[in-house]
């Protein structure tokens, strides 16, 4: 997300693209198709360029933000899944439990982050969104997404986004796989072939359940900007806060608010698989991952 526009990387062989979407209307304002041999994956904004991963081609495409011209490419080993920019480095996922921190200029690996959730390695890390010292990650094929401490690798929050899949327009489409954060701290969530982007505010529910991770990490007690809720605990213990997702449904031709356990704000839009700018929004299965 950048200056009112959502930049998306869409997937599938023969259908992958890079596109710019005006968030207020859902209109696709710019788009460029990838070569049919490429499967678009995670996307991150770096200065005046967009860096787009590909799934199995070991290549990241570097695009000019202003006119979508291809400036070059960067190489990496293994699969490309999610990508985000923490303000200094790029952080990349490949479907395992290990994230790589990379130099944005040459894509070399600076360090690795093993992600631990509840004392066990968390694999299938997919879509990424960097948020100050945290990394938000979608778990492939799961209704939840998690917050990772980028220093320790420990998960300190788990968000259940299952209520999104209950929306009739999303039912029968694909998995949750897109996360972006607006300048005001709202989350933009979408998924494979979803026709909508959901604007989400996270609110804490009373109480929390401890996540007993490794004994060498202390819990986080600070909130990121624009987010409600906090982790609490003592040395060796992190807390996962159960959240209520407050969603506001924004229609292109008006706004309708539905109050239930959640407030849903739906943004009607054309869609394939979506991927946010500082993060990817991706799609799945063998030739349509």
mmCIF file of C-alpha atoms in Angstrom, residues 9-263:
data_model
loop_
_atom_site.group_PDB
_atom_site.id
_atom_site.type_symbol
_atom_site.label_atom_id
_atom_site.label_comp_id
_atom_site.label_asym_id
_atom_site.label_seq_id
_atom_site.Cartn_x
_atom_site.Cartn_y
_atom_site.Cartn_z
ATOM 1 C CA UNK A 9 1.368 -9.275 -7.614
ATOM 2 C CA UNK A 10 -1.008 -11.838 -9.083
ATOM 3 C CA UNK A 11 -0.165 -15.485 -9.605
ATOM 4 C CA UNK A 12 -0.695 -18.505 -11.878
ATOM 5 C CA UNK A 13 1.255 -19.353 -14.990
ATOM 6 C CA UNK A 14 -0.036 -17.353 -17.939
ATOM 7 C CA UNK A 15 -2.011 -15.015 -15.673
ATOM 8 C CA UNK A 16 0.636 -13.454 -13.455
ATOM 9 C CA UNK A 17 0.861 -9.677 -13.413
ATOM 10 C CA UNK A 18 1.883 -6.580 -11.524
ATOM 11 C CA UNK A 19 -0.903 -4.083 -11.028
ATOM 12 C CA UNK A 20 -1.877 -0.872 -9.308
ATOM 13 C CA UNK A 21 -5.326 -0.629 -7.717
ATOM 14 C CA UNK A 22 -6.979 2.556 -6.463
ATOM 15 C CA UNK A 23 -8.132 1.548 -3.008
ATOM 16 C CA UNK A 24 -11.066 3.970 -2.800
ATOM 17 C CA UNK A 25 -12.743 2.584 -5.935
ATOM 18 C CA UNK A 26 -11.215 -0.828 -6.550
ATOM 19 C CA UNK A 27 -10.295 0.222 -10.091
ATOM 20 C CA UNK A 28 -7.166 -1.270 -11.656
ATOM 21 C CA UNK A 29 -5.306 1.822 -12.858
ATOM 22 C CA UNK A 30 -2.178 0.139 -14.242
ATOM 23 C CA UNK A 31 -1.185 -3.412 -15.061
ATOM 24 C CA UNK A 32 1.643 -5.286 -16.761
ATOM 25 C CA UNK A 33 1.638 -9.002 -17.572
ATOM 26 C CA UNK A 34 4.524 -11.294 -16.658
ATOM 27 C CA UNK A 35 6.024 -13.744 -19.109
ATOM 28 C CA UNK A 36 3.928 -16.931 -19.265
ATOM 29 C CA UNK A 37 6.818 -18.923 -17.812
ATOM 30 C CA UNK A 38 6.749 -16.875 -14.595
ATOM 31 C CA UNK A 39 4.482 -17.284 -11.577
ATOM 32 C CA UNK A 40 4.174 -14.005 -9.662
ATOM 33 C CA UNK A 41 4.683 -14.079 -5.915
ATOM 34 C CA UNK A 42 5.586 -11.661 -3.089
ATOM 35 C CA UNK A 43 5.943 -7.938 -3.718
ATOM 36 C CA UNK A 44 7.767 -5.194 -1.816
ATOM 37 C CA UNK A 45 8.263 -1.474 -2.342
ATOM 38 C CA UNK A 46 11.886 -0.311 -2.129
ATOM 39 C CA UNK A 47 12.328 3.431 -2.692
ATOM 40 C CA UNK A 48 11.049 4.060 -6.241
ATOM 41 C CA UNK A 49 11.031 0.411 -7.281
ATOM 42 C CA UNK A 50 8.830 -2.631 -6.777
ATOM 43 C CA UNK A 51 10.539 -5.990 -6.283
ATOM 44 C CA UNK A 52 8.416 -8.981 -7.287
ATOM 45 C CA UNK A 53 9.301 -12.578 -6.461
ATOM 46 C CA UNK A 54 8.586 -15.528 -8.719
ATOM 47 C CA UNK A 55 7.656 -18.936 -7.371
ATOM 48 C CA UNK A 56 10.126 -21.397 -8.930
ATOM 49 C CA UNK A 57 12.222 -19.286 -11.303
ATOM 50 C CA UNK A 58 14.802 -18.173 -8.702
ATOM 51 C CA UNK A 59 14.303 -14.637 -9.967
ATOM 52 C CA UNK A 60 12.993 -11.395 -8.491
ATOM 53 C CA UNK A 61 11.834 -8.775 -10.989
ATOM 54 C CA UNK A 62 12.708 -5.130 -10.342
ATOM 55 C CA UNK A 63 10.094 -2.671 -11.649
ATOM 56 C CA UNK A 64 10.061 1.117 -11.882
ATOM 57 C CA UNK A 65 7.215 2.299 -9.654
ATOM 58 C CA UNK A 66 6.343 5.306 -11.800
ATOM 59 C CA UNK A 67 5.784 3.572 -15.145
ATOM 60 C CA UNK A 68 6.038 -0.203 -14.520
ATOM 61 C CA UNK A 69 9.054 -0.623 -16.787
ATOM 62 C CA UNK A 70 11.247 -3.620 -15.984
ATOM 63 C CA UNK A 71 14.624 -2.414 -14.704
ATOM 64 C CA UNK A 72 16.322 -5.757 -14.095
ATOM 65 C CA UNK A 73 16.247 -8.837 -11.918
ATOM 66 C CA UNK A 74 17.815 -10.341 -8.810
ATOM 67 C CA UNK A 75 18.662 -14.001 -8.230
ATOM 68 C CA UNK A 76 18.015 -16.261 -5.255
ATOM 69 C CA UNK A 77 18.037 -19.979 -4.462
ATOM 70 C CA UNK A 78 14.865 -21.936 -3.773
ATOM 71 C CA UNK A 79 11.248 -20.901 -4.052
ATOM 72 C CA UNK A 80 9.900 -17.389 -3.620
ATOM 73 C CA UNK A 81 6.745 -16.920 -1.551
ATOM 74 C CA UNK A 82 6.406 -13.722 0.495
ATOM 75 C CA UNK A 83 8.399 -10.485 0.639
ATOM 76 C CA UNK A 84 8.329 -7.312 2.723
ATOM 77 C CA UNK A 85 10.525 -4.292 3.428
ATOM 78 C CA UNK A 86 11.338 -3.483 7.068
ATOM 79 C CA UNK A 87 12.769 -0.090 6.139
ATOM 80 C CA UNK A 88 16.345 -1.326 5.890
ATOM 81 C CA UNK A 89 16.267 -4.882 4.593
ATOM 82 C CA UNK A 90 13.967 -7.188 2.673
ATOM 83 C CA UNK A 91 12.502 -10.201 4.454
ATOM 84 C CA UNK A 92 11.562 -13.219 2.348
ATOM 85 C CA UNK A 93 9.643 -16.452 2.947
ATOM 86 C CA UNK A 94 9.880 -19.681 0.963
ATOM 87 C CA UNK A 95 7.218 -21.858 2.585
ATOM 88 C CA UNK A 96 9.456 -23.211 5.335
ATOM 89 C CA UNK A 97 9.859 -22.101 8.960
ATOM 90 C CA UNK A 98 12.861 -19.916 8.078
ATOM 91 C CA UNK A 99 12.719 -16.316 6.857
ATOM 92 C CA UNK A 100 15.742 -14.759 5.166
ATOM 93 C CA UNK A 101 16.793 -11.152 5.733
ATOM 94 C CA UNK A 102 18.249 -9.822 2.485
ATOM 95 C CA UNK A 103 20.177 -6.883 1.101
ATOM 96 C CA UNK A 104 17.722 -4.955 -1.125
ATOM 97 C CA UNK A 105 20.485 -4.023 -3.580
ATOM 98 C CA UNK A 106 21.810 -7.473 -4.465
ATOM 99 C CA UNK A 107 19.448 -9.850 -2.618
ATOM 100 C CA UNK A 108 22.300 -11.468 -0.676
ATOM 101 C CA UNK A 109 21.316 -13.135 2.603
ATOM 102 C CA UNK A 110 22.299 -11.181 5.720
ATOM 103 C CA UNK A 111 20.819 -13.520 8.312
ATOM 104 C CA UNK A 112 18.063 -16.064 8.855
ATOM 105 C CA UNK A 113 15.109 -16.014 11.248
ATOM 106 C CA UNK A 114 13.643 -19.308 12.406
ATOM 107 C CA UNK A 115 10.007 -18.764 13.362
ATOM 108 C CA UNK A 116 8.806 -20.495 16.542
ATOM 109 C CA UNK A 117 5.116 -20.735 17.444
ATOM 110 C CA UNK A 118 4.171 -22.338 20.760
ATOM 111 C CA UNK A 119 7.597 -23.894 21.136
ATOM 112 C CA UNK A 120 7.639 -25.516 17.688
ATOM 113 C CA UNK A 121 8.901 -24.367 14.280
ATOM 114 C CA UNK A 122 6.158 -22.689 12.239
ATOM 115 C CA UNK A 123 6.366 -23.790 8.617
ATOM 116 C CA UNK A 124 4.282 -22.757 5.569
ATOM 117 C CA UNK A 125 5.061 -19.077 6.131
ATOM 118 C CA UNK A 126 3.593 -17.357 3.109
ATOM 119 C CA UNK A 127 2.491 -13.747 2.706
ATOM 120 C CA UNK A 128 4.547 -11.211 4.682
ATOM 121 C CA UNK A 129 3.990 -7.653 5.858
ATOM 122 C CA UNK A 130 6.698 -5.785 7.763
ATOM 123 C CA UNK A 131 5.473 -3.555 10.589
ATOM 124 C CA UNK A 132 8.314 -1.841 12.451
ATOM 125 C CA UNK A 133 10.067 -4.563 14.492
ATOM 126 C CA UNK A 134 7.397 -7.138 13.676
ATOM 127 C CA UNK A 135 6.555 -9.306 10.707
ATOM 128 C CA UNK A 136 2.964 -10.284 9.996
ATOM 129 C CA UNK A 137 2.738 -13.601 8.180
ATOM 130 C CA UNK A 138 -0.052 -15.623 6.664
ATOM 131 C CA UNK A 139 0.232 -19.388 7.148
ATOM 132 C CA UNK A 140 -0.450 -21.131 3.848
ATOM 133 C CA UNK A 141 -3.852 -22.853 3.832
ATOM 134 C CA UNK A 142 -4.718 -21.524 7.306
ATOM 135 C CA UNK A 143 -7.434 -19.081 8.383
ATOM 136 C CA UNK A 144 -5.037 -17.370 10.774
ATOM 137 C CA UNK A 145 -2.128 -14.993 10.430
ATOM 138 C CA UNK A 146 0.580 -14.361 12.973
ATOM 139 C CA UNK A 147 2.837 -11.622 14.310
ATOM 140 C CA UNK A 148 6.526 -12.498 14.541
ATOM 141 C CA UNK A 149 9.178 -10.675 16.537
ATOM 142 C CA UNK A 150 11.835 -10.070 13.887
ATOM 143 C CA UNK A 151 14.654 -10.185 16.448
ATOM 144 C CA UNK A 152 13.777 -13.422 18.241
ATOM 145 C CA UNK A 153 11.618 -15.177 15.649
ATOM 146 C CA UNK A 154 8.959 -15.916 18.249
ATOM 147 C CA UNK A 155 5.262 -15.590 17.457
ATOM 148 C CA UNK A 156 3.521 -13.324 19.975
ATOM 149 C CA UNK A 157 0.089 -12.917 18.380
ATOM 150 C CA UNK A 158 -2.228 -15.168 16.384
ATOM 151 C CA UNK A 159 -5.167 -13.585 14.558
ATOM 152 C CA UNK A 160 -8.146 -15.711 13.518
ATOM 153 C CA UNK A 161 -9.484 -14.293 10.244
ATOM 154 C CA UNK A 162 -11.955 -17.115 9.684
ATOM 155 C CA UNK A 163 -14.913 -14.723 9.747
ATOM 156 C CA UNK A 164 -13.771 -13.316 6.403
ATOM 157 C CA UNK A 165 -14.331 -16.689 4.764
ATOM 158 C CA UNK A 166 -17.963 -16.610 5.914
ATOM 159 C CA UNK A 167 -18.675 -13.715 3.564
ATOM 160 C CA UNK A 168 -20.808 -15.054 0.701
ATOM 161 C CA UNK A 169 -18.656 -13.400 -1.972
ATOM 162 C CA UNK A 170 -15.551 -15.182 -0.686
ATOM 163 C CA UNK A 171 -17.110 -18.594 -0.089
ATOM 164 C CA UNK A 172 -15.806 -21.168 -2.546
ATOM 165 C CA UNK A 173 -12.910 -19.031 -3.811
ATOM 166 C CA UNK A 174 -9.470 -19.555 -2.321
ATOM 167 C CA UNK A 175 -7.302 -19.214 0.736
ATOM 168 C CA UNK A 176 -6.396 -16.102 2.695
ATOM 169 C CA UNK A 177 -3.059 -14.921 1.297
ATOM 170 C CA UNK A 178 -2.812 -11.134 1.190
ATOM 171 C CA UNK A 179 -1.860 -8.645 3.905
ATOM 172 C CA UNK A 180 -1.121 -4.937 3.659
ATOM 173 C CA UNK A 181 -1.211 -2.137 6.237
ATOM 174 C CA UNK A 182 -2.427 1.397 5.525
ATOM 175 C CA UNK A 183 -0.740 4.544 6.819
ATOM 176 C CA UNK A 184 -3.425 4.757 9.535
ATOM 177 C CA UNK A 185 -2.686 1.222 10.741
ATOM 178 C CA UNK A 186 -5.669 -0.578 9.251
ATOM 179 C CA UNK A 187 -5.108 -4.011 7.761
ATOM 180 C CA UNK A 188 -6.087 -4.836 4.190
ATOM 181 C CA UNK A 189 -6.772 -8.561 3.863
ATOM 182 C CA UNK A 190 -7.622 -10.561 0.779
ATOM 183 C CA UNK A 191 -7.032 -13.960 -0.761
ATOM 184 C CA UNK A 192 -6.761 -16.140 -3.818
ATOM 185 C CA UNK A 193 -9.420 -15.108 -6.367
ATOM 186 C CA UNK A 194 -11.259 -12.989 -3.795
ATOM 187 C CA UNK A 195 -13.371 -10.230 -5.416
ATOM 188 C CA UNK A 196 -12.928 -8.006 -2.365
ATOM 189 C CA UNK A 197 -10.329 -6.525 -0.088
ATOM 190 C CA UNK A 198 -11.397 -6.328 3.559
ATOM 191 C CA UNK A 199 -10.361 -3.338 5.633
ATOM 192 C CA UNK A 200 -9.777 -4.629 9.152
ATOM 193 C CA UNK A 201 -9.189 -3.187 12.616
ATOM 194 C CA UNK A 202 -7.899 -5.565 15.288
ATOM 195 C CA UNK A 203 -9.479 -5.357 18.738
ATOM 196 C CA UNK A 204 -8.440 -7.401 21.792
ATOM 197 C CA UNK A 205 -10.773 -9.770 23.613
ATOM 198 C CA UNK A 206 -10.566 -9.924 27.419
ATOM 199 C CA UNK A 207 -7.810 -12.168 28.726
ATOM 200 C CA UNK A 208 -5.053 -13.961 26.914
ATOM 201 C CA UNK A 209 -3.628 -17.436 26.676
ATOM 202 C CA UNK A 210 0.078 -17.984 27.259
ATOM 203 C CA UNK A 211 2.278 -19.314 24.511
ATOM 204 C CA UNK A 212 5.090 -21.131 26.228
ATOM 205 C CA UNK A 213 7.956 -20.817 23.811
ATOM 206 C CA UNK A 214 11.669 -21.128 24.307
ATOM 207 C CA UNK A 215 13.095 -20.212 27.680
ATOM 208 C CA UNK A 216 15.421 -17.612 26.213
ATOM 209 C CA UNK A 217 12.842 -15.124 24.992
ATOM 210 C CA UNK A 218 10.883 -12.508 26.899
ATOM 211 C CA UNK A 219 7.384 -11.441 25.998
ATOM 212 C CA UNK A 220 6.610 -8.258 24.156
ATOM 213 C CA UNK A 221 4.555 -5.598 25.931
ATOM 214 C CA UNK A 222 4.463 -2.904 23.266
ATOM 215 C CA UNK A 223 1.854 -2.331 20.577
ATOM 216 C CA UNK A 224 2.742 -1.518 17.004
ATOM 217 C CA UNK A 225 1.306 1.732 15.655
ATOM 218 C CA UNK A 226 -2.354 1.414 14.699
ATOM 219 C CA UNK A 227 -2.889 -1.923 16.429
ATOM 220 C CA UNK A 228 -4.919 -2.738 19.503
ATOM 221 C CA UNK A 229 -3.985 -5.353 22.045
ATOM 222 C CA UNK A 230 -0.670 -6.372 23.512
ATOM 223 C CA UNK A 231 1.316 -9.392 24.518
ATOM 224 C CA UNK A 232 2.109 -9.949 28.163
ATOM 225 C CA UNK A 233 4.083 -12.411 30.244
ATOM 226 C CA UNK A 234 7.423 -13.059 31.892
ATOM 227 C CA UNK A 235 10.837 -14.189 30.728
ATOM 228 C CA UNK A 236 10.446 -17.414 28.767
ATOM 229 C CA UNK A 237 6.768 -16.854 28.100
ATOM 230 C CA UNK A 238 4.957 -15.007 25.329
ATOM 231 C CA UNK A 239 1.240 -14.388 25.101
ATOM 232 C CA UNK A 240 -1.085 -14.791 22.159
ATOM 233 C CA UNK A 241 -3.964 -12.361 22.356
ATOM 234 C CA UNK A 242 -7.267 -13.602 21.005
ATOM 235 C CA UNK A 243 -8.673 -10.931 18.771
ATOM 236 C CA UNK A 244 -12.056 -9.870 17.494
ATOM 237 C CA UNK A 245 -11.706 -8.706 13.922
ATOM 238 C CA UNK A 246 -13.648 -5.533 13.302
ATOM 239 C CA UNK A 247 -14.391 -5.272 9.595
ATOM 240 C CA UNK A 248 -16.050 -2.413 7.771
ATOM 241 C CA UNK A 249 -17.696 -3.217 4.457
ATOM 242 C CA UNK A 250 -16.918 -0.525 1.862
ATOM 243 C CA UNK A 251 -18.884 -0.822 -1.352
ATOM 244 C CA UNK A 252 -17.841 1.086 -4.467
ATOM 245 C CA UNK A 253 -21.321 2.634 -4.590
ATOM 246 C CA UNK A 254 -21.908 3.261 -0.953
ATOM 247 C CA UNK A 255 -21.181 2.093 2.544
ATOM 248 C CA UNK A 256 -23.152 -0.453 4.478
ATOM 249 C CA UNK A 257 -22.342 -1.330 8.035
ATOM 250 C CA UNK A 258 -23.373 -4.670 9.455
ATOM 251 C CA UNK A 259 -23.031 -5.136 13.192
ATOM 252 C CA UNK A 260 -22.554 -8.641 14.547
ATOM 253 C CA UNK A 261 -19.591 -10.128 16.312
ATOM 254 C CA UNK A 262 -17.657 -8.228 13.714
ATOM 255 C CA UNK A 263 -18.067 -5.059 11.683
#
